[in-house]
C-alpha positions as semicolon CSV with decimal commas, in nm:
position;residue;x (nm);y (nm);z (nm)
1;M;-2,356;4,185;-1,725
2;M;-2,226;3,862;-1,862
3;P;-1,866;3,884;-1,981
4;K;-1,761;3,757;-2,318
5;I;-1,572;3,446;-2,246
6;H;-1,332;3,270;-2,479
7;F;-1,301;2,905;-2,369
8;T;-0,995;2,705;-2,455
9;A;-0,894;2,350;-2,357
10;S;-0,617;2,084;-2,369
11;Q;-0,647;1,780;-2,582
12;A;-0,734;1,564;-2,282
13;D;-1,087;1,409;-2,317
14;I;-1,209;1,545;-1,987
15;A;-1,099;1,892;-2,085
16;R;-1,263;1,867;-2,440
17;E;-1,589;1,753;-2,278
18;A;-1,579;2,047;-2,035
19;L;-1,505;2,283;-2,327
20;A;-1,821;2,160;-2,511
21;S;-2,048;2,186;-2,205
22;L;-1,937;2,525;-2,097
23;S;-1,954;2,669;-2,455
24;E;-2,302;2,542;-2,497
25;R;-2,416;2,694;-2,168
26;Y;-2,231;3,027;-2,169
27;G;-2,130;3,079;-2,528
28;C;-1,777;3,093;-2,660
29;A;-1,648;3,435;-2,796
30;D;-1,359;3,474;-3,029
31;A;-1,043;3,542;-2,851
32;D;-1,008;3,881;-3,035
33;D;-1,364;3,985;-2,909
34;A;-1,343;3,834;-2,550
35;D;-1,330;4,005;-2,218
36;L;-1,141;3,713;-2,056
37;V;-1,020;3,352;-2,122
38;V;-1,117;3,047;-1,934
39;A;-0,859;2,768;-1,983
40;L;-0,957;2,414;-1,918
41;G;-0,665;2,161;-1,843
42;G;-0,376;2,139;-1,609
43;D;-0,086;2,363;-1,520
44;G;0,102;2,281;-1,841
45;F;-0,192;2,388;-2,047
46;M;-0,227;2,715;-1,837
47;L;0,133;2,803;-1,934
48;Q;0,056;2,742;-2,296
49;T;-0,257;2,962;-2,272
50;L;-0,065;3,248;-2,111
51;H;0,206;3,239;-2,380
52;A;-0,055;3,227;-2,649
53;M;-0,239;3,523;-2,498
54;E;0,079;3,728;-2,465
55;G;0,016;4,087;-2,572
56;R;-0,362;4,063;-2,557
57;A;-0,395;4,191;-2,191
58;L;-0,678;3,942;-2,132
59;P;-0,713;3,794;-1,782
60;V;-0,707;3,415;-1,779
61;Y;-0,906;3,202;-1,533
62;G;-0,819;2,836;-1,521
63;M;-1,036;2,549;-1,434
64;N;-0,862;2,210;-1,345
65;R;-0,920;1,939;-1,601
66;G;-0,567;1,821;-1,551
67;T;-0,359;1,673;-1,275
68;V;-0,209;1,902;-1,017
69;G;-0,380;2,221;-1,116
70;F;-0,177;2,453;-0,884
71;L;-0,249;2,740;-1,121
72;M;-0,608;2,638;-1,177
73;N;-0,943;2,683;-0,996
74;A;-1,179;2,406;-0,914
75;Y;-1,397;2,292;-1,196
76;S;-1,774;2,350;-1,186
77;M;-2,032;2,417;-1,447
78;D;-2,234;2,634;-1,211
79;D;-2,218;3,004;-1,121
80;L;-1,930;3,083;-1,345
81;P;-2,029;3,440;-1,404
82;R;-2,037;3,514;-1,030
83;R;-1,703;3,333;-0,972
84;L;-1,550;3,548;-1,250
85;A;-1,693;3,873;-1,113
86;E;-1,557;3,796;-0,766
87;A;-1,218;3,659;-0,871
88;E;-0,885;3,793;-0,743
89;E;-0,641;3,905;-1,000
90;T;-0,261;3,840;-0,975
91;I;-0,016;3,993;-1,232
92;I;0,307;3,810;-1,304
93;N;0,606;3,874;-1,521
94;P;0,781;3,608;-1,715
95;L;1,166;3,553;-1,763
96;R;1,343;3,629;-2,088
97;M;1,607;3,373;-2,195
98;S;1,876;3,433;-2,456
99;A;2,077;3,124;-2,524
100;T;2,389;3,096;-2,734
101;C;2,460;2,749;-2,888
102;Q;2,789;2,584;-2,983
103;D;2,724;2,673;-3,356
104;G;2,701;3,049;-3,264
105;S;2,321;3,073;-3,309
106;L;2,118;3,284;-3,067
107;H;1,774;3,166;-2,943
108;E;1,534;3,358;-2,728
109;A;1,233;3,244;-2,531
110;L;0,996;3,350;-2,243
111;A;0,940;3,145;-1,929
112;I;0,652;3,195;-1,687
113;N;0,783;2,940;-1,442
114;E;1,148;2,888;-1,483
115;V;1,453;2,878;-1,703
116;S;1,661;2,568;-1,639
117;L;1,998;2,438;-1,770
118;L;2,024;2,061;-1,766
119;R;2,312;1,818;-1,853
120;E;2,251;1,640;-2,187
121;G;2,498;1,344;-2,136
122;P;2,627;1,112;-1,867
123;Q;2,872;1,367;-1,712
124;A;2,785;1,637;-1,474
125;A;2,762;1,990;-1,611
126;K;3,014;2,242;-1,515
127;L;2,866;2,596;-1,503
128;R;3,007;2,938;-1,418
129;I;2,758;3,192;-1,278
130;H;2,757;3,568;-1,327
131;V;2,511;3,817;-1,174
132;D;2,486;4,178;-1,304
133;G;2,818;4,127;-1,488
134;K;3,008;4,010;-1,181
135;K;3,140;3,654;-1,153
136;R;2,971;3,497;-0,844
137;M;3,069;3,127;-0,880
138;D;3,368;3,005;-1,083
139;E;3,254;2,657;-1,108
140;L;2,934;2,464;-1,019
141;V;2,942;2,094;-1,089
142;C;2,581;1,970;-1,110
143;D;2,311;1,819;-1,302
144;G;2,195;2,161;-1,383
145;A;2,069;2,492;-1,239
146;L;1,749;2,704;-1,276
147;V;1,619;3,053;-1,230
148;S;1,259;3,066;-1,100
149;T;0,996;3,338;-1,071
150;P;0,773;3,352;-0,757
151;A;0,486;3,210;-0,958
152;G;0,702;2,916;-1,069
153;S;0,872;2,860;-0,736
154;T;0,647;2,572;-0,630
155;A;0,717;2,374;-0,953
156;Y;1,061;2,239;-1,066
157;N;1,239;2,490;-0,824
158;Y;1,063;2,339;-0,528
159;S;1,136;1,977;-0,645
160;A;1,500;2,078;-0,661
161;H;1,489;2,204;-0,292
162;G;1,460;2,562;-0,390
163;P;1,261;2,809;-0,182
164;I;0,898;2,895;-0,227
165;L;0,874;3,270;-0,302
166;P;0,582;3,500;-0,198
167;I;0,407;3,605;-0,515
168;D;0,467;3,984;-0,454
169;S;0,833;3,941;-0,365
170;E;1,076;4,129;-0,586
171;V;1,312;3,828;-0,601
172;L;1,417;3,542;-0,825
173;A;1,534;3,209;-0,702
174;L;1,864;3,064;-0,842
175;T;1,868;2,691;-0,756
176;A;2,118;2,412;-0,821
177;I;2,003;2,078;-0,946
178;A;2,168;1,791;-0,765
179;P;2,495;1,994;-0,691
180;F;2,824;1,801;-0,643
181;R;3,064;2,084;-0,589
182;P;3,013;2,313;-0,397
183;R;2,838;2,019;-0,230
184;R;2,643;2,234;0,020
185;W;2,545;2,514;-0,200
186;R;2,165;2,543;-0,223
187;G;2,131;2,842;-0,443
188;A;2,065;3,210;-0,399
189;L;1,787;3,470;-0,380
190;L;1,841;3,752;-0,639
191;P;1,665;4,091;-0,692
192;K;1,398;4,072;-0,958
193;D;1,593;4,303;-1,183
194;A;1,908;4,092;-1,176
195;Q;2,083;4,000;-1,491
196;V;2,188;3,639;-1,461
197;E;2,434;3,484;-1,705
198;I;2,530;3,117;-1,682
199;E;2,831;2,996;-1,879
200;V;2,878;2,636;-1,980
201;L;3,237;2,512;-1,917
202;N;3,380;2,247;-2,157
203;P;3,048;2,213;-2,353
204;E;3,186;1,965;-2,612
205;R;3,259;1,710;-2,340
206;R;2,981;1,813;-2,103
207;P;2,682;1,926;-2,325
208;V;2,402;2,128;-2,159
209;M;2,051;2,211;-2,284
210;A;1,840;2,512;-2,182
211;D;1,468;2,484;-2,113
212;A;1,213;2,770;-2,093
213;D;0,883;2,634;-1,976
214;S;0,946;2,300;-2,145
215;G;1,068;2,464;-2,470
216;S;1,419;2,312;-2,506
217;I;1,743;2,437;-2,685
218;R;2,032;2,190;-2,706
219;H;2,419;2,234;-2,695
220;V;2,411;2,576;-2,526
221;T;2,737;2,749;-2,429
222;R;2,595;3,065;-2,251
223;V;2,249;3,157;-2,126
224;H;2,134;3,504;-2,021
225;I;1,827;3,538;-1,807
226;H;1,637;3,835;-1,670
227;S;1,282;3,937;-1,576
228;A;1,071;4,061;-1,866
229;A;0,908;4,340;-1,660
230;E;0,749;4,489;-1,980
231;I;0,532;4,174;-2,025
232;S;0,245;4,108;-1,783
233;H;0,014;3,817;-1,744
234;R;-0,315;3,841;-1,554
235;L;-0,434;3,532;-1,362
236;L;-0,773;3,513;-1,202
237;F;-0,842;3,298;-0,890
238;D;-1,152;3,233;-0,681
239;R;-1,190;3,469;-0,385
240;G;-0,985;3,338;-0,095
241;H;-0,792;3,105;-0,306
242;G;-0,543;3,351;-0,482
243;L;-0,191;3,264;-0,580
244;E;-0,044;3,425;-0,265
245;E;-0,258;3,206;-0,049
246;R;-0,167;2,902;-0,240
247;L;0,207;2,962;-0,212
248;I;0,172;3,004;0,167
249;R;-0,044;2,690;0,195
250;E;0,207;2,484;-0,013
251;Q;0,472;2,539;0,260
252;F;0,256;2,372;0,528
253;V;0,171;2,056;0,339
């Protein structure tokens, strides 16, 4: 039986053309009445789609009409019902960020890939790191630091020389970005249920911004990060090309 598909696409011309073609061929159900979502675009648009579908419990199948497409499947007009019926499902949990700013305001956001703290000005950031209420590093002098999920470990985390994490691992990666002191510190692996708090030292002179999946908050003084285990996102991948396989393959490129 043909599933009811809700197609959605980024603003790129190639994605909008695919949206029109696939909708004409297979029909496009309203999101409230659909069995699943097919997202057309790149990895950034996949993250947008997952955030937009939060709470709907709909599986999302991506087809690459973007650049990298690590979270996407290959694009094809043909045989979509069979591919969807045979697809492998991966369930991932986002991170929840609570950021306190210099003016005392509190901002919350969810991140599927990572939460990152980045220096805003010309001077290096100075950060103090607490894990589960215990101070683990008194001062990290760096361009920034990030906490990554397994699903996001091949993105910014990997570019910052952090580890690629198996998708079913119950860990998070804490990775320094261009660390100056301690010079050789390369980060840490933490239990998935760890409560991470990063304190910004001397924020007036060394301002820092916090970023959750490209949603930015400026002039933060303290950021609390933990896994939002109560929220689940369902991703679909072609058989034999699931997220676990992609994460393993990425380490041998």
